Short mmCIF file of C-alpha atoms in Angstrom, two decimals:
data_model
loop_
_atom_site.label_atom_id
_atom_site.label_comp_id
_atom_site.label_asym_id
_atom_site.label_seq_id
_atom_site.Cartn_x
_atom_site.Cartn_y
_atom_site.Cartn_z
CA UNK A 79 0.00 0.00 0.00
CA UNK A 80 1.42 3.77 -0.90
CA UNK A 81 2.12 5.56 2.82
CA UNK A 82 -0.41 8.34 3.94
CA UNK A 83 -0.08 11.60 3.17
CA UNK A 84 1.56 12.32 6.98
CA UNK A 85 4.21 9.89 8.06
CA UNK A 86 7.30 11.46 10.95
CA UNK A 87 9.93 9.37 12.61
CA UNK A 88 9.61 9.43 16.88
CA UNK A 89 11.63 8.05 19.07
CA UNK A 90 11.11 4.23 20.53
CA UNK A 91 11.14 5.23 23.83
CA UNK A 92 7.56 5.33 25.47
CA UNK A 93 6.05 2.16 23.45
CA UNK A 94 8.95 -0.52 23.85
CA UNK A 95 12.14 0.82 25.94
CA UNK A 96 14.32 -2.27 24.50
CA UNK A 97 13.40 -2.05 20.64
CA UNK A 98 16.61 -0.55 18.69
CA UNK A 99 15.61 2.40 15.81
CA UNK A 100 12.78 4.51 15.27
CA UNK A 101 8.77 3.57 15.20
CA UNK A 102 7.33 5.55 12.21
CA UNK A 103 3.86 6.78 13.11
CA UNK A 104 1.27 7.15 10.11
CA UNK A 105 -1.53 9.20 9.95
CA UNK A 106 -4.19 7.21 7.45
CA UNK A 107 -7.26 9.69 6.76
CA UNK A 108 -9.12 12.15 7.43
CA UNK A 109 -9.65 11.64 3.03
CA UNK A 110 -7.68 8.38 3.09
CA UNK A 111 -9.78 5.92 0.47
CA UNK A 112 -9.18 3.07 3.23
CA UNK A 113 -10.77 5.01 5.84
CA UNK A 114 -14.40 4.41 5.30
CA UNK A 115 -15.47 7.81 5.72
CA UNK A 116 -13.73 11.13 6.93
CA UNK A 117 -11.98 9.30 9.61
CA UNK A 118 -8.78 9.21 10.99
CA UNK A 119 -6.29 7.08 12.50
CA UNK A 120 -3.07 7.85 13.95
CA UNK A 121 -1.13 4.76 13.74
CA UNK A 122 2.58 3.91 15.09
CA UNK A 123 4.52 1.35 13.30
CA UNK A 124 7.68 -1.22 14.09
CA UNK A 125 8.35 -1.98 10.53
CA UNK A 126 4.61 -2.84 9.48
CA UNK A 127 3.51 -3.62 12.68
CA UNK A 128 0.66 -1.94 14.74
CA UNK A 129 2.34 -1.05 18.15
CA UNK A 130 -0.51 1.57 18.79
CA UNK A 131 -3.54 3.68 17.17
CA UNK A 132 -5.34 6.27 18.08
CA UNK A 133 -9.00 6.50 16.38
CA UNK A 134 -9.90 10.63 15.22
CA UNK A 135 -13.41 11.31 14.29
CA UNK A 136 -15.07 14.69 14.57
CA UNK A 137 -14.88 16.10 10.69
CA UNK A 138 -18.67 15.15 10.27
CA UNK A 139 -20.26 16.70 13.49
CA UNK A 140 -23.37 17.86 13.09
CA UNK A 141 -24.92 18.58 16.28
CA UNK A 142 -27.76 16.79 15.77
CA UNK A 143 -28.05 15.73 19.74
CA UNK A 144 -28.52 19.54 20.30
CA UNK A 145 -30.55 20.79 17.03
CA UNK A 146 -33.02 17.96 18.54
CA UNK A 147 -33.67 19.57 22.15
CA UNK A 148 -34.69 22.98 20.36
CA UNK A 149 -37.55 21.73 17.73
CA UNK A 150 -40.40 19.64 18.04
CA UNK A 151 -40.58 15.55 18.70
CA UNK A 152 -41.82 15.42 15.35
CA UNK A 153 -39.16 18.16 13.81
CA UNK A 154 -36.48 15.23 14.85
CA UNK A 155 -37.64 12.39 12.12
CA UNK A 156 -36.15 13.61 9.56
CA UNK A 157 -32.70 13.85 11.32
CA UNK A 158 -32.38 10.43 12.08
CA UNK A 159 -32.15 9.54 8.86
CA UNK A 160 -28.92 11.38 8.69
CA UNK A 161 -27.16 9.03 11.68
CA UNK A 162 -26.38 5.60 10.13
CA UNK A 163 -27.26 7.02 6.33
CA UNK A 164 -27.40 3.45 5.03
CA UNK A 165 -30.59 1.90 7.65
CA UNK A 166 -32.62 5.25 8.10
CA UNK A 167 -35.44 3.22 8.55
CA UNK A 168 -34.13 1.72 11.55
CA UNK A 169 -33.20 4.96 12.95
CA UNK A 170 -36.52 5.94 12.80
CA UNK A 171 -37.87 2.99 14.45
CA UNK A 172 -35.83 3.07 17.25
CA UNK A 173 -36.64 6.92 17.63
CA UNK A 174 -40.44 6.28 17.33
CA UNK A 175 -40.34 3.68 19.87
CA UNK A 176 -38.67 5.95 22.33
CA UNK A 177 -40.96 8.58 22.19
CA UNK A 178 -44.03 5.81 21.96
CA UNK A 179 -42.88 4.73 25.16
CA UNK A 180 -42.38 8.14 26.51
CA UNK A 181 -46.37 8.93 25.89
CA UNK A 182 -47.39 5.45 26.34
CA UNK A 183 -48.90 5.04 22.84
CA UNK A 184 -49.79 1.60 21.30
CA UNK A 185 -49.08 0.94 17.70
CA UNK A 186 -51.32 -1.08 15.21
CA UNK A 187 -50.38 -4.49 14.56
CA UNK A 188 -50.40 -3.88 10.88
CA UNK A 189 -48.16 -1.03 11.45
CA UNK A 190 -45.99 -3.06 13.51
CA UNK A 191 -45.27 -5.85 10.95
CA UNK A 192 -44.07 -2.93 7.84
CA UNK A 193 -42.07 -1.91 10.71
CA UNK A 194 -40.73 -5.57 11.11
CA UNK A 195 -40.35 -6.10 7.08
CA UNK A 196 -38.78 -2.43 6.58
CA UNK A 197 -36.11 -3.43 9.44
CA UNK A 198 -35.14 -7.03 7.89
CA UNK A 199 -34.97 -5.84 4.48
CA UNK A 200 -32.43 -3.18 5.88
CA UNK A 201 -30.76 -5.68 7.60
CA UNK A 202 -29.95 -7.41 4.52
CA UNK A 203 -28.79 -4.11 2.38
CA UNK A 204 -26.50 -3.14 4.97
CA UNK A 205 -24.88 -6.92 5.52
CA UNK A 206 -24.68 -7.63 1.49
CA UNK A 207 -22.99 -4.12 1.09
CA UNK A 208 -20.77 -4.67 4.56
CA UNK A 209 -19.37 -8.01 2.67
CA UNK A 210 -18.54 -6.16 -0.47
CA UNK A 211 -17.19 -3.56 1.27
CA UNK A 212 -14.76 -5.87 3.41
CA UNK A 213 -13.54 -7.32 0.13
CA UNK A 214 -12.83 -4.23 -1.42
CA UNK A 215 -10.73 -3.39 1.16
CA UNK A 216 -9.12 -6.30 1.00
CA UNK A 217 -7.96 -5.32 -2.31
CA UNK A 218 -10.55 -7.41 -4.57
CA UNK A 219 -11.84 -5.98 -7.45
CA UNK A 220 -15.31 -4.44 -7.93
CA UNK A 221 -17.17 -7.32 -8.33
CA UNK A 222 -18.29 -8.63 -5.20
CA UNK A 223 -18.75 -4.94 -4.46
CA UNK A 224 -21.47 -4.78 -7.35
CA UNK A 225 -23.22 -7.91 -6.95
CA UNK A 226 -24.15 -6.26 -3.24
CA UNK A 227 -24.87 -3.29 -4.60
CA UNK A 228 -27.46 -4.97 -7.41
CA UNK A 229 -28.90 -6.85 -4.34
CA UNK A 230 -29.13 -3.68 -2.35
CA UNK A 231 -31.16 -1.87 -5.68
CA UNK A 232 -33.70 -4.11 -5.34
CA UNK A 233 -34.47 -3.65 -1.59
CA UNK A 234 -33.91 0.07 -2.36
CA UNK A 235 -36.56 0.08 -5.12
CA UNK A 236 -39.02 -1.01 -2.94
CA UNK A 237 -38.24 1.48 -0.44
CA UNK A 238 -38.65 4.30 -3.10
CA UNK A 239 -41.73 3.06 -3.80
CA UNK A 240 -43.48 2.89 -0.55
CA UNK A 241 -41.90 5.97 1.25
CA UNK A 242 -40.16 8.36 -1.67
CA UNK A 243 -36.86 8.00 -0.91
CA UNK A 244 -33.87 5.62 -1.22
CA UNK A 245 -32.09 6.33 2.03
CA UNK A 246 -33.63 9.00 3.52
CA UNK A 247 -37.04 7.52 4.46
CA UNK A 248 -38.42 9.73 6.95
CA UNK A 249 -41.37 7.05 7.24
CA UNK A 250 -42.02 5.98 10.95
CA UNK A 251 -44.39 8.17 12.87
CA UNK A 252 -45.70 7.60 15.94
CA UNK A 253 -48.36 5.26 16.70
CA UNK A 254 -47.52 3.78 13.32
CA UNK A 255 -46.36 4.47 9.95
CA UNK A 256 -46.73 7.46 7.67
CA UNK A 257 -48.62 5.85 4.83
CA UNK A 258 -50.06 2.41 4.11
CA UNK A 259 -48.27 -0.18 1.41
CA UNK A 260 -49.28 0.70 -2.28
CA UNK A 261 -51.12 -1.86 -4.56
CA UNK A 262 -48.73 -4.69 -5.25
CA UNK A 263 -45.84 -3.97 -3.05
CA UNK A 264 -46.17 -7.15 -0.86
CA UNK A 265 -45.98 -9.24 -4.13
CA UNK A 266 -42.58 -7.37 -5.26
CA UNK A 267 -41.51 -8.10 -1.55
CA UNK A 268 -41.75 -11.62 -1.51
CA UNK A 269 -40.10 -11.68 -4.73
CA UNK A 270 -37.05 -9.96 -3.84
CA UNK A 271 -37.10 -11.92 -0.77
CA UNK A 272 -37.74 -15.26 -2.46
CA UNK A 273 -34.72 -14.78 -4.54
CA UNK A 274 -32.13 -13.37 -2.04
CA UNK A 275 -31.05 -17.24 -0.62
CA UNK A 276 -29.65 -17.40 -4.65
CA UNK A 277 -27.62 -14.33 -4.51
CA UNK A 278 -26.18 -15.67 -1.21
CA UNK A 279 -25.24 -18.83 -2.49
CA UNK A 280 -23.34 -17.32 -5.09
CA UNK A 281 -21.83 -14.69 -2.16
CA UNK A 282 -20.66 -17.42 -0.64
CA UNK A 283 -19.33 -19.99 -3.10
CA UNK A 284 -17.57 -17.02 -4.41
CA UNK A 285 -16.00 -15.61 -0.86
CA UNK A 286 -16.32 -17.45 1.82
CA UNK A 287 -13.97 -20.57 1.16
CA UNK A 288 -11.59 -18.81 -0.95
CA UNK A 289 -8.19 -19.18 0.42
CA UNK A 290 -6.88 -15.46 -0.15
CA UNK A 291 -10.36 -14.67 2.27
CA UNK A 292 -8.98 -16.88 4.61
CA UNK A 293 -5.73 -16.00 4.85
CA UNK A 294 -6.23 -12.37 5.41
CA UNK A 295 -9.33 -12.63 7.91
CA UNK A 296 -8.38 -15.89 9.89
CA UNK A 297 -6.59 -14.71 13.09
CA UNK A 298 -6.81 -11.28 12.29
CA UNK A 299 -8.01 -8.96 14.32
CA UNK A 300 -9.41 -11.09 17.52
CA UNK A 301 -11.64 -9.55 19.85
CA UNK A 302 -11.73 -11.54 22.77
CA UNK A 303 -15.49 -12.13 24.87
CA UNK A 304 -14.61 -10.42 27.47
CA UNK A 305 -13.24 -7.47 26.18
CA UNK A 306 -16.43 -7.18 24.00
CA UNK A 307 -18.67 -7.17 26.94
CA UNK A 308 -16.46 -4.15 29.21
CA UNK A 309 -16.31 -2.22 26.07
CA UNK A 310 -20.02 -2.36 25.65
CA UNK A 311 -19.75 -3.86 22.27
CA UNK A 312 -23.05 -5.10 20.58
CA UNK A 313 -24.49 -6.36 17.48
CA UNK A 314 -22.61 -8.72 14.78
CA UNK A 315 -19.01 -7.93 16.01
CA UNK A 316 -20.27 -8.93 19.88
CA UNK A 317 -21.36 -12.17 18.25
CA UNK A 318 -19.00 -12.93 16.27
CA UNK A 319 -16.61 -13.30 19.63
CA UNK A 320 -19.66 -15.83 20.89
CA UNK A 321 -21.59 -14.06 22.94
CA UNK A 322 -25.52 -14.66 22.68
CA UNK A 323 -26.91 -11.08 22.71
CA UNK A 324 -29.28 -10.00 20.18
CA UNK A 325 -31.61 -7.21 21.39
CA UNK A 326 -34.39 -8.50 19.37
CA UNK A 327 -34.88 -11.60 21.66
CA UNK A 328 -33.51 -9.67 24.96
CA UNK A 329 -36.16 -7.01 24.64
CA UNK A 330 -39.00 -8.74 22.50
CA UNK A 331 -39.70 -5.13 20.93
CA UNK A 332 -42.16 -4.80 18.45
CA UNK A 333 -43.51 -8.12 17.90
CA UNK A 334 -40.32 -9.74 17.57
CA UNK A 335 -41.47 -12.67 19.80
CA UNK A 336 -43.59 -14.09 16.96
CA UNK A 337 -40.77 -14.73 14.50
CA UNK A 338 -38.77 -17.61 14.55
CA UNK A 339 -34.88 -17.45 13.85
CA UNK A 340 -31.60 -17.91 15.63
CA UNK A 341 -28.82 -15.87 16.43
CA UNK A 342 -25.94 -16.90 14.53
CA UNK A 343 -22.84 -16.56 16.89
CA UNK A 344 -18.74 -17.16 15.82
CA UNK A 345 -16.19 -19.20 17.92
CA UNK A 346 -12.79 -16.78 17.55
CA UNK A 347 -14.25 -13.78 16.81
CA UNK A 348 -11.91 -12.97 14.15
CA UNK A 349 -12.24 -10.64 10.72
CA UNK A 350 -13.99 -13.88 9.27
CA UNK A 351 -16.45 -15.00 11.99
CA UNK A 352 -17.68 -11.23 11.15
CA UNK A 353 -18.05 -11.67 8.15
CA UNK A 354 -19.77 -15.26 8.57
CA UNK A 355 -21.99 -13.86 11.00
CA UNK A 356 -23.77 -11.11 9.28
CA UNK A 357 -23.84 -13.77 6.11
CA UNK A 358 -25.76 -16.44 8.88
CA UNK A 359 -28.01 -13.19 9.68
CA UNK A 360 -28.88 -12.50 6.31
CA UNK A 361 -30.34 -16.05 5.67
CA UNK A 362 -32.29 -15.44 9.49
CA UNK A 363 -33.11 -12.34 7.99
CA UNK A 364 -34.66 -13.84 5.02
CA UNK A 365 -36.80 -16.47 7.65
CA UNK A 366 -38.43 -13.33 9.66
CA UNK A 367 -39.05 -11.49 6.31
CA UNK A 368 -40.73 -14.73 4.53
CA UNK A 369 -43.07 -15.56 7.63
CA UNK A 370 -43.77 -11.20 8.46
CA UNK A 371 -44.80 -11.29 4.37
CA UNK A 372 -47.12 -14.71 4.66
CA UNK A 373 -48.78 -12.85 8.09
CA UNK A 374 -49.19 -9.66 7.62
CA UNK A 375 -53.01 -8.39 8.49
CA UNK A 376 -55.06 -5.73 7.36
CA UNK A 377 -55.92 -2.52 9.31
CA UNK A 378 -54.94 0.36 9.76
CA UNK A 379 -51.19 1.70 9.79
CA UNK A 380 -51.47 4.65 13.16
CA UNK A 381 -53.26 5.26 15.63
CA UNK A 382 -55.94 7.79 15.54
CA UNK A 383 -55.31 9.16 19.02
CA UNK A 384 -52.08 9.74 18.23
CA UNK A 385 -51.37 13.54 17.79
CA UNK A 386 -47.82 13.74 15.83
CA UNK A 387 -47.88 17.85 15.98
CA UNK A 388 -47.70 19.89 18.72
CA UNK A 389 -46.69 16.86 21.01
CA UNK A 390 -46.29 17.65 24.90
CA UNK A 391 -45.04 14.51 26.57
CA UNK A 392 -46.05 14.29 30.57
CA UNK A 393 -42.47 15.22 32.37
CA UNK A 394 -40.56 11.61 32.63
CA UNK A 395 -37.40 10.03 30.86
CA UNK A 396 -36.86 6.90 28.63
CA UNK A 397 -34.72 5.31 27.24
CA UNK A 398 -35.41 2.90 24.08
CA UNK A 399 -33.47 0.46 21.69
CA UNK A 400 -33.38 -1.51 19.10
CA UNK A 401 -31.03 -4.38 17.38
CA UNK A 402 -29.86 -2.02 14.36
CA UNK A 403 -27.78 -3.69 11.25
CA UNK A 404 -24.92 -2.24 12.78
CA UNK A 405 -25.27 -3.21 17.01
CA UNK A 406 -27.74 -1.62 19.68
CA UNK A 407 -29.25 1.91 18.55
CA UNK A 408 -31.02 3.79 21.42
CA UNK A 409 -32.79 7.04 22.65
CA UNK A 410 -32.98 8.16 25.74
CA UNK A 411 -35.06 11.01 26.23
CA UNK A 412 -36.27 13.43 28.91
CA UNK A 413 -39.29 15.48 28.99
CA UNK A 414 -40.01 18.64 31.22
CA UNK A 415 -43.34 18.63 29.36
CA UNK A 416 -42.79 21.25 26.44
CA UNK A 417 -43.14 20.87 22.64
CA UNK A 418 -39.46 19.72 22.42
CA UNK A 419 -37.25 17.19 24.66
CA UNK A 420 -35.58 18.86 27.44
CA UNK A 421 -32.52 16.19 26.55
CA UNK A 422 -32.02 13.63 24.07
CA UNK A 423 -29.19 11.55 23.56
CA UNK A 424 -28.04 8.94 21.07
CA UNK A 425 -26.82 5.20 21.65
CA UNK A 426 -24.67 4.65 18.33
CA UNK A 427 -23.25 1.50 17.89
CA UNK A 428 -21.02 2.72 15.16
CA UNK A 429 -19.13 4.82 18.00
CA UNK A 430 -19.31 2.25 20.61
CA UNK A 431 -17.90 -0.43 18.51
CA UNK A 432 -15.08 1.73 17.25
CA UNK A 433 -13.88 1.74 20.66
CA UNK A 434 -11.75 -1.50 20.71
CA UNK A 435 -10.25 -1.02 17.27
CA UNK A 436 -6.60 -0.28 18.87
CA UNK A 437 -6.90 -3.83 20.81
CA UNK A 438 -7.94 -5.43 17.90
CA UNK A 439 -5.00 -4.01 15.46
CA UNK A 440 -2.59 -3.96 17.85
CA UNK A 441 0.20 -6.53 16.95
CA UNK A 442 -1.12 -6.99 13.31
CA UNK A 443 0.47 -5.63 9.69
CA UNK A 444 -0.31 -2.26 8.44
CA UNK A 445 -2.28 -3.96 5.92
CA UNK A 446 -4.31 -5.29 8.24
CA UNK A 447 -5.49 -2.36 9.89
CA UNK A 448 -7.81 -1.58 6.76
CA UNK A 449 -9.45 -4.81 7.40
CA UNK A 450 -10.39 -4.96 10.67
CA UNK A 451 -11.73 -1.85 10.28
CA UNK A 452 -14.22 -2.88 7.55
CA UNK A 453 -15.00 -5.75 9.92
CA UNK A 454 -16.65 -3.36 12.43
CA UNK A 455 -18.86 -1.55 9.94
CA UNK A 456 -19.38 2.03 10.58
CA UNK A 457 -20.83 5.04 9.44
CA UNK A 458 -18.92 8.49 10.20
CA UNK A 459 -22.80 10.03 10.49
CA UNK A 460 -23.77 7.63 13.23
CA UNK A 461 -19.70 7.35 14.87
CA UNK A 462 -19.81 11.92 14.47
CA UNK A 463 -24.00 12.83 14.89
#
């Protein structure tokens, strides 16, 4: 790989006192094309070797936190679609359900499956893409880049059609869902979702026994249990080091509790058991979305007593969650009983997760540092808000 843009020589002492020469330390990013984003990390080398790294994020603030406590419940919708720009459906979700459990409102069960088949299906957009994306970074070529990305089309079409956007979605309301499923959009559903098992079987036969896969993500990039746990690490990565935490069997939100699937969990929690993992949740992915498709009722899609403008939540706090793509998204919200939250706070798991990237890289090549990253799966909106 070509050396960043910033590279300086510093002295050995500090890191190890009995290593002879100079440690080089790297700066990759805040524009680096490895770098997934306008990230940064300052990274000090023996040779090729990681000795230490320092993750710097901050280019992409937005103050979103803050813009939220000054305009209405409501006003915020639209801004969580901006957090993790790829699953702005889930953001919603988990926003909605916050303030739904703030005011103690109920949700339609017809309103509560779209929100079940919206979820899934952006489950398995952000997975397929996550794959291709690890590849790429692995120095592959385009295509298993592209044959995510014509996956992730499909699942986008179908969000144009129902909510007028391809990412930013700005579709859950409270006590439901802004408007109902158009004529025919079930059908195209169970189509796309019919079909997806193929495009994984290809995924697979293609990836995940070839040998150059295997000998950059085998042993690279370990993130031990325990670790996980203290570092408050959820989602795929938590699971890929074997721990059974999913917050969509912990919690039961929604009406998660009538779907059957399993959690897929890894044994080494490597670079590859991430990358089997979210492949094993794609195909339980495909289960929930098959059975949510076969059951889903008529009725209607909010609930009348439901008053989205104007909203003046009783004084209280809350705090809500949800199993995003990328780990556990939450709200937590407090209301002093005005038109706005008196504080509001986001749970990203893109931030979180980014936390044990040092212990993870530490020890491995240069090269490898790329990897692991891609392993986590961020988004600088979510990691920066």
């Amino acid at each position: 790989m070509s050396l960043p843009r910033q590279a300086r020589l510093i002295r050995s002492g500090g890191y190890n006192p009995e290593a002879e020469g100079d440690y080089l330390e790297v700066s990759m990013g805040p524009q680096h094309p490895s770098t997934h984003g306008v990230f940064r990390m300052d990274v000090v080398l023996d040779g090729e070797r990681v000795v230490k790294l320092k993750p710097v994020f901050g280019y992409l603030h937005r103050n979103h936190e803050k813009i939220a406590e000054r305009i209405s419940y409501l006003g915020s919708m639209p801004y969580t679609d901006r957090l993790d720009y790829f699953c702005s459906l889930t953001n919603n979700w988990a926003y909605a359900l916050a303030v739904e459990r703030l005011c103690g409102f109920t949700v339609p069960e017809r309103a509560e499956y779209i929100r079940v088949i919206l979820a899934e299906l952006t489950r398995l957009q952000n997975h397929a893409c996550l794959a291709g994306f690890l590849l790429q970074d692995m120095g592959a070529t385009g295509t298993p880049l592209m044959y995510a990305f014509r996956e992730r089309e499909r699942i986008l079409d179908l969000f144009e059609s129902l909510t007028g956007a391809r990412m930013m979605c700005n579709y859950m309301r409270f006590g439901g869902v802004r408007c109902d499923l158009p004529p025919g959009w079930v059908e195209q559903a169970r189509k796309v979702v019919d079909e997806f098992p193929r495009f994984l079987d290809e995924f697979e036969a293609l990836l995940s026994q070839n040998e150059i896969v295997i000998a950059r993500t085998q042993g690279v990039g370990v993130l031990p249990p325990q670790l996980a746990i203290n570092a408050g690490v959820t989602g795929p990565v938590l699971r890929a080091s074997g721990v059974n935490y999913d917050v969509r069997k912990v919690d039961r939100y929604g009406i998660y509790d009538r779907f059957e699937f399993r959690v897929p969990l890894g044994e080494h929690g490597d670079v590859y058991d991430r990358y089997m993992v979210r492949v094993l949740e794609m195909r339980e992915s495909v289960r929930i979305l098959q059975q949510a498709l076969r059951d889903i009722p008529r009725g209607p899609i909010q609930n009348p007593q439901v008053k989205q403008r104007g909203l003046r939540p009783k004084p209280g706090e809350v705090y809500a969650r949800i199993e995003s793509p990328k780990g556990e998204l939450g709200f937590y919200l407090i209301s002093d009983g005005g038109p706005n939250p008196y504080r509001y706070r986001v749970r990203p798991p893109s931030l979180v997760n980014l936390t044990v990237l040092e212990d993870m890289c530490r020890g491995h090549l240069v090269a490898d540092v790329v990897v692991i990253l891609g392993s986590i799966d961020i988004v600088m909106g979510e990691v920066d808000r």
